[in-house]
Amino acid sequence: MEDGTVIMTSINRAYAAPGSLLDLFLESFRLGEDTAHLVDHVLIVAVDPGALQRCRSVHRHCYLLRRSPGAVDYSDEKHFMTKDYLDMMWGRNRFQQTILELGFNFLFTDIDIMWFRNPLRHIAITSDIAIASDVFNGDPESMGNLPNGGFLYVRAANRTVDFYRRWRRARQRFPEGSNEQEILGRAQGELSRLAGVRMQFLDTAHCGGFCQLSGDMGRVCTLHANCCTGLANKVHDLRNVLKDWRNYTAAAPEDRRRGGFRWTRPGRCIH
């Protein structure tokens, strides 16, 4: 973008398959309100050649993140909190740091996030880091919020690079098997203070998900299939999300202003 911001997401072969998360993600931009142009600023990072090939068939900006020899094969679905999943998440974390070191701001979005309005309008210009919350406590500066690294804006600066370095080093202080989001949630106050960065936690009314589902379609910008495991479960419930959004946008303006539209309960993800 003009301010040096790139929107990024990452996929493997399983997420990129026809009818899977990549197709739903791109469809949400087409269905959203004034979001179609944002696709031009989306960089899709493929973690295996199969995902890259599929990406190039549906999108302009695709990049292959090459594995070092002997590294884990990320092409198949990685189940939550397995060793391969953790390796993939920490590898993503290091790649994000590289983007900052290159001088670009980034807005990272998981591929299982649907985009319906531009969320950048809710990120304060004074924020170095803006991150979604699984559960938002009402205070955007409270370190008591539960962060979700699946939706994360970071402004390129020496202090944010330092934040990332400290974040990665903090891994050594926590039990083996901790993911990057868990460590951030427990150390975010210390990390932000030592690096001198200002963190903003985004209201789930605007950038929400299945953990704390927004009840107002008139305010929602993005919706994340969080608090959910299993690729098939995410795909099933996100299809319902897109169906609900189509019904909402097809309604007469006076009906939309009156409200009363609700998301279908994510039945496979939330029990």
PDB file of C-alpha atoms in Angstrom:
ATOM      1  CA  MET A   1       0.000   0.000   0.000  1.00  0.00           C
ATOM      2  CA  GLU A   2       1.054   3.647  -0.176  1.00  0.00           C
ATOM      3  CA  ASP A   3       2.162   3.570   3.463  1.00  0.00           C
ATOM      4  CA  GLY A   4       4.311   0.470   2.943  1.00  0.00           C
ATOM      5  CA  THR A   5       1.828  -1.993   4.459  1.00  0.00           C
ATOM      6  CA  VAL A   6       1.358  -5.464   3.021  1.00  0.00           C
ATOM      7  CA  ILE A   7      -1.484  -7.818   3.948  1.00  0.00           C
ATOM      8  CA  MET A   8      -0.130 -11.347   4.380  1.00  0.00           C
ATOM      9  CA  THR A   9      -1.545 -14.793   4.879  1.00  0.00           C
ATOM     10  CA  SER A  10      -0.017 -18.250   4.663  1.00  0.00           C
ATOM     11  CA  ILE A  11      -1.244 -21.536   3.199  1.00  0.00           C
ATOM     12  CA  ASN A  12      -0.195 -25.111   2.749  1.00  0.00           C
ATOM     13  CA  ARG A  13      -1.478 -27.598   0.184  1.00  0.00           C
ATOM     14  CA  ALA A  14      -4.389 -28.675   2.387  1.00  0.00           C
ATOM     15  CA  TYR A  15      -5.599 -25.098   2.947  1.00  0.00           C
ATOM     16  CA  ALA A  16      -5.141 -24.246  -0.738  1.00  0.00           C
ATOM     17  CA  ALA A  17      -7.128 -27.170  -2.172  1.00  0.00           C
ATOM     18  CA  PRO A  18     -10.198 -26.253  -4.266  1.00  0.00           C
ATOM     19  CA  GLY A  19     -13.170 -25.614  -1.996  1.00  0.00           C
ATOM     20  CA  SER A  20     -10.960 -25.233   1.058  1.00  0.00           C
ATOM     21  CA  LEU A  21      -9.963 -22.185   3.110  1.00  0.00           C
ATOM     22  CA  LEU A  22      -8.139 -20.258   0.372  1.00  0.00           C
ATOM     23  CA  ASP A  23     -11.251 -20.126  -1.806  1.00  0.00           C
ATOM     24  CA  LEU A  24     -13.428 -18.982   1.120  1.00  0.00           C
ATOM     25  CA  PHE A  25     -10.873 -16.341   2.118  1.00  0.00           C
ATOM     26  CA  LEU A  26     -10.723 -14.798  -1.362  1.00  0.00           C
ATOM     27  CA  GLU A  27     -14.501 -15.007  -1.773  1.00  0.00           C
ATOM     28  CA  SER A  28     -14.999 -12.971   1.394  1.00  0.00           C
ATOM     29  CA  PHE A  29     -13.093 -10.050  -0.146  1.00  0.00           C
ATOM     30  CA  ARG A  30     -15.366 -10.163  -3.195  1.00  0.00           C
ATOM     31  CA  LEU A  31     -18.500 -10.239  -1.030  1.00  0.00           C
ATOM     32  CA  GLY A  32     -17.385  -7.607   1.485  1.00  0.00           C
ATOM     33  CA  GLU A  33     -18.170  -3.903   1.506  1.00  0.00           C
ATOM     34  CA  ASP A  34     -15.381  -2.051  -0.330  1.00  0.00           C
ATOM     35  CA  THR A  35     -12.878  -4.847   0.282  1.00  0.00           C
ATOM     36  CA  ALA A  36     -12.336  -6.174  -3.261  1.00  0.00           C
ATOM     37  CA  HIS A  37      -9.504  -3.696  -3.917  1.00  0.00           C
ATOM     38  CA  LEU A  38      -7.620  -4.909  -0.838  1.00  0.00           C
ATOM     39  CA  VAL A  39      -6.882  -8.215  -2.578  1.00  0.00           C
ATOM     40  CA  ASP A  40      -4.314  -6.340  -4.689  1.00  0.00           C
ATOM     41  CA  HIS A  41      -2.301  -5.844  -1.491  1.00  0.00           C
ATOM     42  CA  VAL A  42      -2.516  -9.450  -0.248  1.00  0.00           C
ATOM     43  CA  LEU A  43       0.657 -11.537  -0.362  1.00  0.00           C
ATOM     44  CA  ILE A  44      -0.096 -15.245   0.004  1.00  0.00           C
ATOM     45  CA  VAL A  45       2.863 -17.131   1.431  1.00  0.00           C
ATOM     46  CA  ALA A  46       2.897 -20.778   0.387  1.00  0.00           C
ATOM     47  CA  VAL A  47       4.846 -23.187   2.564  1.00  0.00           C
ATOM     48  CA  ASP A  48       5.042 -25.959  -0.051  1.00  0.00           C
ATOM     49  CA  PRO A  49       5.188 -26.132  -3.870  1.00  0.00           C
ATOM     50  CA  GLY A  50       1.675 -27.571  -4.178  1.00  0.00           C
ATOM     51  CA  ALA A  51       0.225 -24.592  -2.335  1.00  0.00           C
ATOM     52  CA  LEU A  52       2.239 -22.221  -4.533  1.00  0.00           C
ATOM     53  CA  GLN A  53       0.910 -23.811  -7.721  1.00  0.00           C
ATOM     54  CA  ARG A  54      -2.692 -23.557  -6.529  1.00  0.00           C
ATOM     55  CA  CYS A  55      -2.131 -19.973  -5.327  1.00  0.00           C
ATOM     56  CA  ARG A  56      -0.826 -18.875  -8.716  1.00  0.00           C
ATOM     57  CA  SER A  57      -3.979 -20.210 -10.372  1.00  0.00           C
ATOM     58  CA  VAL A  58      -6.263 -17.923  -8.333  1.00  0.00           C
ATOM     59  CA  HIS A  59      -4.165 -14.960  -7.139  1.00  0.00           C
ATOM     60  CA  ARG A  60      -1.537 -12.515  -8.418  1.00  0.00           C
ATOM     61  CA  HIS A  61       0.867 -12.287  -5.474  1.00  0.00           C
ATOM     62  CA  CYS A  62       2.229 -15.632  -4.279  1.00  0.00           C
ATOM     63  CA  TYR A  63       5.543 -16.399  -2.594  1.00  0.00           C
ATOM     64  CA  LEU A  64       7.131 -19.733  -1.748  1.00  0.00           C
ATOM     65  CA  LEU A  65       8.717 -19.855   1.694  1.00  0.00           C
ATOM     66  CA  ARG A  66      11.427 -22.411   1.075  1.00  0.00           C
ATOM     67  CA  ARG A  67      12.249 -25.018   3.685  1.00  0.00           C
ATOM     68  CA  SER A  68      15.762 -25.725   4.806  1.00  0.00           C
ATOM     69  CA  PRO A  69      17.034 -29.244   4.022  1.00  0.00           C
ATOM     70  CA  GLY A  70      15.546 -31.791   6.413  1.00  0.00           C
ATOM     71  CA  ALA A  71      12.841 -29.422   7.665  1.00  0.00           C
ATOM     72  CA  VAL A  72       9.273 -30.535   8.317  1.00  0.00           C
ATOM     73  CA  ASP A  73       6.985 -31.038   5.308  1.00  0.00           C
ATOM     74  CA  TYR A  74       4.149 -28.539   5.868  1.00  0.00           C
ATOM     75  CA  SER A  75       1.982 -29.572   2.912  1.00  0.00           C
ATOM     76  CA  ASP A  76      -0.575 -31.626   4.875  1.00  0.00           C
ATOM     77  CA  GLU A  77      -2.959 -30.415   7.589  1.00  0.00           C
ATOM     78  CA  LYS A  78      -1.090 -29.818  10.858  1.00  0.00           C
ATOM     79  CA  HIS A  79      -3.200 -30.596  13.892  1.00  0.00           C
ATOM     80  CA  PHE A  80      -3.347 -28.038  16.663  1.00  0.00           C
ATOM     81  CA  MET A  81      -0.414 -28.106  19.133  1.00  0.00           C
ATOM     82  CA  THR A  82       1.394 -31.047  17.536  1.00  0.00           C
ATOM     83  CA  LYS A  83       5.155 -30.657  17.073  1.00  0.00           C
ATOM     84  CA  ASP A  84       4.790 -29.964  13.352  1.00  0.00           C
ATOM     85  CA  TYR A  85       2.108 -27.359  14.093  1.00  0.00           C
ATOM     86  CA  LEU A  86       4.361 -25.603  16.606  1.00  0.00           C
ATOM     87  CA  ASP A  87       7.292 -25.631  14.180  1.00  0.00           C
ATOM     88  CA  MET A  88       5.058 -24.098  11.517  1.00  0.00           C
ATOM     89  CA  MET A  89       3.807 -21.350  13.867  1.00  0.00           C
ATOM     90  CA  TRP A  90       7.286 -20.380  15.073  1.00  0.00           C
ATOM     91  CA  GLY A  91       8.524 -20.421  11.474  1.00  0.00           C
ATOM     92  CA  ARG A  92       5.727 -17.993  10.614  1.00  0.00           C
ATOM     93  CA  ASN A  93       6.795 -15.812  13.510  1.00  0.00           C
ATOM     94  CA  ARG A  94      10.358 -15.633  12.186  1.00  0.00           C
ATOM     95  CA  PHE A  95       9.135 -14.797   8.688  1.00  0.00           C
ATOM     96  CA  GLN A  96       7.084 -11.905  10.087  1.00  0.00           C
ATOM     97  CA  GLN A  97      10.222 -10.559  11.744  1.00  0.00           C
ATOM     98  CA  THR A  98      11.976 -10.708   8.370  1.00  0.00           C
ATOM     99  CA  ILE A  99       9.240  -8.572   6.793  1.00  0.00           C
ATOM    100  CA  LEU A 100       9.796  -5.928   9.484  1.00  0.00           C
ATOM    101  CA  GLU A 101      13.557  -6.071   8.933  1.00  0.00           C
ATOM    102  CA  LEU A 102      12.920  -5.353   5.239  1.00  0.00           C
ATOM    103  CA  GLY A 103      11.095  -2.181   6.258  1.00  0.00           C
ATOM    104  CA  PHE A 104       7.485  -3.150   5.540  1.00  0.00           C
ATOM    105  CA  ASN A 105       4.531  -2.836   7.875  1.00  0.00           C
ATOM    106  CA  PHE A 106       2.359  -5.928   7.741  1.00  0.00           C
ATOM    107  CA  LEU A 107      -1.144  -6.999   8.588  1.00  0.00           C
ATOM    108  CA  PHE A 108      -1.045 -10.750   8.999  1.00  0.00           C
ATOM    109  CA  THR A 109      -4.356 -12.571   8.670  1.00  0.00           C
ATOM    110  CA  ASP A 110      -4.943 -16.278   9.083  1.00  0.00           C
ATOM    111  CA  ILE A 111      -6.460 -17.923   6.032  1.00  0.00           C
ATOM    112  CA  ASP A 112      -9.553 -18.860   8.087  1.00  0.00           C
ATOM    113  CA  ILE A 113     -10.513 -15.197   8.587  1.00  0.00           C
ATOM    114  CA  MET A 114     -13.303 -13.759   6.472  1.00  0.00           C
ATOM    115  CA  TRP A 115     -12.954 -10.092   5.439  1.00  0.00           C
ATOM    116  CA  PHE A 116     -16.203  -8.100   5.175  1.00  0.00           C
ATOM    117  CA  ARG A 117     -15.018  -4.511   5.781  1.00  0.00           C
ATOM    118  CA  ASN A 118     -11.634  -2.798   5.982  1.00  0.00           C
ATOM    119  CA  PRO A 119     -10.250  -3.395   9.514  1.00  0.00           C
ATOM    120  CA  LEU A 120      -7.388  -0.917   9.098  1.00  0.00           C
ATOM    121  CA  ARG A 121      -9.720   1.930  10.038  1.00  0.00           C
ATOM    122  CA  HIS A 122      -9.832   0.523  13.580  1.00  0.00           C
ATOM    123  CA  ILE A 123      -6.054   0.473  14.054  1.00  0.00           C
ATOM    124  CA  ALA A 124      -4.831   3.596  15.838  1.00  0.00           C
ATOM    125  CA  ILE A 125      -2.023   5.526  14.147  1.00  0.00           C
ATOM    126  CA  THR A 126      -0.218   5.536  17.507  1.00  0.00           C
ATOM    127  CA  SER A 127      -0.183   1.728  17.751  1.00  0.00           C
ATOM    128  CA  ASP A 128       3.036  -0.138  16.999  1.00  0.00           C
ATOM    129  CA  ILE A 129       1.229  -3.466  17.265  1.00  0.00           C
ATOM    130  CA  ALA A 130      -2.498  -4.128  16.938  1.00  0.00           C
ATOM    131  CA  ILE A 131      -3.723  -7.647  17.574  1.00  0.00           C
ATOM    132  CA  ALA A 132      -7.036  -9.452  17.712  1.00  0.00           C
ATOM    133  CA  SER A 133      -8.345 -10.858  20.968  1.00  0.00           C
ATOM    134  CA  ASP A 134      -9.939 -14.237  21.525  1.00  0.00           C
ATOM    135  CA  VAL A 135     -11.914 -12.507  24.273  1.00  0.00           C
ATOM    136  CA  PHE A 136     -11.910  -8.687  24.485  1.00  0.00           C
ATOM    137  CA  ASN A 137     -12.263  -7.176  27.965  1.00  0.00           C
ATOM    138  CA  GLY A 138     -13.348  -3.727  26.757  1.00  0.00           C
ATOM    139  CA  ASP A 139     -10.002  -1.946  27.218  1.00  0.00           C
ATOM    140  CA  PRO A 140      -7.844  -1.815  24.052  1.00  0.00           C
ATOM    141  CA  GLU A 141      -4.685  -1.182  26.093  1.00  0.00           C
ATOM    142  CA  SER A 142      -5.236  -3.840  28.770  1.00  0.00           C
ATOM    143  CA  MET A 143      -2.637  -6.590  28.933  1.00  0.00           C
ATOM    144  CA  GLY A 144      -5.393  -8.744  30.387  1.00  0.00           C
ATOM    145  CA  ASN A 145      -6.806  -9.325  26.905  1.00  0.00           C
ATOM    146  CA  LEU A 146      -6.196 -12.735  25.359  1.00  0.00           C
ATOM    147  CA  PRO A 147      -4.245 -12.094  22.115  1.00  0.00           C
ATOM    148  CA  ASN A 148      -4.766 -14.007  18.903  1.00  0.00           C
ATOM    149  CA  GLY A 149      -1.792 -13.818  16.548  1.00  0.00           C
ATOM    150  CA  GLY A 150      -3.957 -14.913  13.642  1.00  0.00           C
ATOM    151  CA  PHE A 151      -4.824 -11.262  13.048  1.00  0.00           C
ATOM    152  CA  LEU A 152      -1.874  -9.010  13.712  1.00  0.00           C
ATOM    153  CA  TYR A 153      -0.746  -5.592  12.488  1.00  0.00           C
ATOM    154  CA  VAL A 154       2.852  -4.515  13.133  1.00  0.00           C
ATOM    155  CA  ARG A 155       4.465  -1.232  12.122  1.00  0.00           C
ATOM    156  CA  ALA A 156       8.053  -1.538  10.843  1.00  0.00           C
ATOM    157  CA  ALA A 157      10.489   0.035  13.307  1.00  0.00           C
ATOM    158  CA  ASN A 158      13.595  -0.947  15.235  1.00  0.00           C
ATOM    159  CA  ARG A 159      11.487  -1.328  18.389  1.00  0.00           C
ATOM    160  CA  THR A 160       9.072  -3.786  16.795  1.00  0.00           C
ATOM    161  CA  VAL A 161      11.957  -5.871  15.434  1.00  0.00           C
ATOM    162  CA  ASP A 162      13.339  -5.869  18.978  1.00  0.00           C
ATOM    163  CA  PHE A 163       9.913  -6.957  20.250  1.00  0.00           C
ATOM    164  CA  TYR A 164       9.989  -9.944  17.907  1.00  0.00           C
ATOM    165  CA  ARG A 165      13.504 -10.907  18.953  1.00  0.00           C
ATOM    166  CA  ARG A 166      12.506 -10.791  22.616  1.00  0.00           C
ATOM    167  CA  TRP A 167       9.347 -12.753  21.838  1.00  0.00           C
ATOM    168  CA  ARG A 168      11.341 -15.527  20.200  1.00  0.00           C
ATOM    169  CA  ARG A 169      13.908 -15.590  23.019  1.00  0.00           C
ATOM    170  CA  ALA A 170      11.105 -15.837  25.581  1.00  0.00           C
ATOM    171  CA  ARG A 171      10.342 -19.296  24.210  1.00  0.00           C
ATOM    172  CA  GLN A 172      13.295 -20.625  26.203  1.00  0.00           C
ATOM    173  CA  ARG A 173      11.621 -19.621  29.498  1.00  0.00           C
ATOM    174  CA  PHE A 174       8.404 -21.537  28.934  1.00  0.00           C
ATOM    175  CA  PRO A 175       7.645 -25.265  28.881  1.00  0.00           C
ATOM    176  CA  GLU A 176       8.479 -27.143  25.718  1.00  0.00           C
ATOM    177  CA  GLY A 177       5.379 -27.346  23.546  1.00  0.00           C
ATOM    178  CA  SER A 178       4.235 -23.756  24.164  1.00  0.00           C
ATOM    179  CA  ASN A 179       3.065 -21.987  21.035  1.00  0.00           C
ATOM    180  CA  GLU A 180       3.899 -18.402  20.130  1.00  0.00           C
ATOM    181  CA  GLN A 181       0.415 -17.115  21.006  1.00  0.00           C
ATOM    182  CA  GLU A 182       0.457 -18.645  24.490  1.00  0.00           C
ATOM    183  CA  ILE A 183       3.859 -17.118  25.223  1.00  0.00           C
ATOM    184  CA  LEU A 184       2.733 -13.727  23.933  1.00  0.00           C
ATOM    185  CA  GLY A 185      -0.328 -13.825  26.169  1.00  0.00           C
ATOM    186  CA  ARG A 186       1.784 -14.502  29.235  1.00  0.00           C
ATOM    187  CA  ALA A 187       4.665 -12.143  28.429  1.00  0.00           C
ATOM    188  CA  GLN A 188       3.092  -9.333  26.371  1.00  0.00           C
ATOM    189  CA  GLY A 189       3.276  -6.771  29.166  1.00  0.00           C
ATOM    190  CA  GLU A 190       6.959  -7.394  29.768  1.00  0.00           C
ATOM    191  CA  LEU A 191       7.834  -7.608  26.059  1.00  0.00           C
ATOM    192  CA  SER A 192       6.070  -4.380  25.141  1.00  0.00           C
ATOM    193  CA  ARG A 193       7.608  -2.523  28.088  1.00  0.00           C
ATOM    194  CA  LEU A 194      11.170  -3.667  27.366  1.00  0.00           C
ATOM    195  CA  ALA A 195      10.909  -3.028  23.623  1.00  0.00           C
ATOM    196  CA  GLY A 196       9.078   0.280  24.090  1.00  0.00           C
ATOM    197  CA  VAL A 197       6.134  -0.571  21.841  1.00  0.00           C
ATOM    198  CA  ARG A 198       2.488   0.357  22.214  1.00  0.00           C
ATOM    199  CA  MET A 199       0.067  -2.539  21.832  1.00  0.00           C
ATOM    200  CA  GLN A 200      -3.589  -2.235  20.896  1.00  0.00           C
ATOM    201  CA  PHE A 201      -6.103  -5.052  21.366  1.00  0.00           C
ATOM    202  CA  LEU A 202      -8.879  -4.974  18.788  1.00  0.00           C
ATOM    203  CA  ASP A 203     -12.526  -5.067  19.787  1.00  0.00           C
ATOM    204  CA  THR A 204     -14.183  -8.369  18.848  1.00  0.00           C
ATOM    205  CA  ALA A 205     -17.194  -6.332  17.690  1.00  0.00           C
ATOM    206  CA  HIS A 206     -15.006  -5.344  14.711  1.00  0.00           C
ATOM    207  CA  CYS A 207     -12.389  -8.095  14.485  1.00  0.00           C
ATOM    208  CA  GLY A 208     -14.022 -11.073  16.136  1.00  0.00           C
ATOM    209  CA  GLY A 209     -14.387 -14.774  15.781  1.00  0.00           C
ATOM    210  CA  PHE A 210     -16.077 -17.889  17.032  1.00  0.00           C
ATOM    211  CA  CYS A 211     -14.539 -17.474  20.517  1.00  0.00           C
ATOM    212  CA  GLN A 212     -16.566 -14.280  21.097  1.00  0.00           C
ATOM    213  CA  LEU A 213     -18.993 -13.974  18.219  1.00  0.00           C
ATOM    214  CA  SER A 214     -20.053 -10.443  17.324  1.00  0.00           C
ATOM    215  CA  GLY A 215     -23.815 -10.013  17.268  1.00  0.00           C
ATOM    216  CA  ASP A 216     -23.814  -6.905  15.060  1.00  0.00           C
ATOM    217  CA  MET A 217     -23.236  -7.503  11.364  1.00  0.00           C
ATOM    218  CA  GLY A 218     -23.354  -3.752  10.862  1.00  0.00           C
ATOM    219  CA  ARG A 219     -20.016  -3.355  12.678  1.00  0.00           C
ATOM    220  CA  VAL A 220     -18.060  -6.502  11.883  1.00  0.00           C
ATOM    221  CA  CYS A 221     -14.957  -6.182   9.699  1.00  0.00           C
ATOM    222  CA  THR A 222     -13.386  -9.631  10.009  1.00  0.00           C
ATOM    223  CA  LEU A 223     -14.556 -12.944  11.428  1.00  0.00           C
ATOM    224  CA  HIS A 224     -12.116 -15.675  12.461  1.00  0.00           C
ATOM    225  CA  ALA A 225     -12.788 -19.400  12.815  1.00  0.00           C
ATOM    226  CA  ASN A 226     -10.907 -19.413  16.125  1.00  0.00           C
ATOM    227  CA  CYS A 227     -11.741 -21.663  19.074  1.00  0.00           C
ATOM    228  CA  CYS A 228     -12.017 -24.335  16.408  1.00  0.00           C
ATOM    229  CA  THR A 229      -9.832 -27.259  15.381  1.00  0.00           C
ATOM    230  CA  GLY A 230      -9.980 -29.408  12.282  1.00  0.00           C
ATOM    231  CA  LEU A 231      -9.877 -28.195   8.699  1.00  0.00           C
ATOM    232  CA  ALA A 232     -13.213 -29.776   7.727  1.00  0.00           C
ATOM    233  CA  ASN A 233     -14.943 -28.153  10.722  1.00  0.00           C
ATOM    234  CA  LYS A 234     -13.603 -24.710   9.831  1.00  0.00           C
ATOM    235  CA  VAL A 235     -14.613 -25.021   6.182  1.00  0.00           C
ATOM    236  CA  HIS A 236     -18.132 -26.160   7.078  1.00  0.00           C
ATOM    237  CA  ASP A 237     -18.823 -23.361   9.548  1.00  0.00           C
ATOM    238  CA  LEU A 238     -17.182 -20.630   7.451  1.00  0.00           C
ATOM    239  CA  ARG A 239     -19.407 -21.565   4.514  1.00  0.00           C
ATOM    240  CA  ASN A 240     -22.341 -20.778   6.790  1.00  0.00           C
ATOM    241  CA  VAL A 241     -20.689 -17.459   7.691  1.00  0.00           C
ATOM    242  CA  LEU A 242     -20.495 -16.487   4.014  1.00  0.00           C
ATOM    243  CA  LYS A 243     -24.101 -17.575   3.503  1.00  0.00           C
ATOM    244  CA  ASP A 244     -25.209 -15.402   6.446  1.00  0.00           C
ATOM    245  CA  TRP A 245     -23.276 -12.437   5.032  1.00  0.00           C
ATOM    246  CA  ARG A 246     -24.901 -12.849   1.610  1.00  0.00           C
ATOM    247  CA  ASN A 247     -28.326 -12.842   3.244  1.00  0.00           C
ATOM    248  CA  TYR A 248     -27.427  -9.708   5.197  1.00  0.00           C
ATOM    249  CA  THR A 249     -26.107  -7.771   2.204  1.00  0.00           C
ATOM    250  CA  ALA A 250     -29.067  -8.840   0.053  1.00  0.00           C
ATOM    251  CA  ALA A 251     -31.545  -7.379   2.552  1.00  0.00           C
ATOM    252  CA  ALA A 252     -33.173  -4.001   1.993  1.00  0.00           C
ATOM    253  CA  PRO A 253     -31.300  -1.051   3.584  1.00  0.00           C
ATOM    254  CA  GLU A 254     -34.118  -0.376   6.033  1.00  0.00           C
ATOM    255  CA  ASP A 255     -34.059  -4.012   7.180  1.00  0.00           C
ATOM    256  CA  ARG A 256     -30.300  -3.834   7.699  1.00  0.00           C
ATOM    257  CA  ARG A 257     -30.635  -0.645   9.736  1.00  0.00           C
ATOM    258  CA  ARG A 258     -33.294  -2.295  11.869  1.00  0.00           C
ATOM    259  CA  GLY A 259     -30.854  -5.084  12.724  1.00  0.00           C
ATOM    260  CA  GLY A 260     -31.764  -8.506  13.970  1.00  0.00           C
ATOM    261  CA  PHE A 261     -29.385 -10.369  11.648  1.00  0.00           C
ATOM    262  CA  ARG A 262     -27.385 -13.086  13.393  1.00  0.00           C
ATOM    263  CA  TRP A 263     -24.637 -15.494  12.474  1.00  0.00           C
ATOM    264  CA  THR A 264     -25.513 -19.162  12.253  1.00  0.00           C
ATOM    265  CA  ARG A 265     -24.128 -20.856  15.353  1.00  0.00           C
ATOM    266  CA  PRO A 266     -20.803 -22.477  14.362  1.00  0.00           C
ATOM    267  CA  GLY A 267     -22.107 -25.953  15.115  1.00  0.00           C
ATOM    268  CA  ARG A 268     -19.071 -28.007  14.171  1.00  0.00           C
ATOM    269  CA  CYS A 269     -16.577 -25.675  15.823  1.00  0.00           C
ATOM    270  CA  ILE A 270     -18.492 -24.742  18.984  1.00  0.00           C
ATOM    271  CA  HIS A 271     -20.320 -27.392  20.971  1.00  0.00           C
TER     272      HIS A 271
END
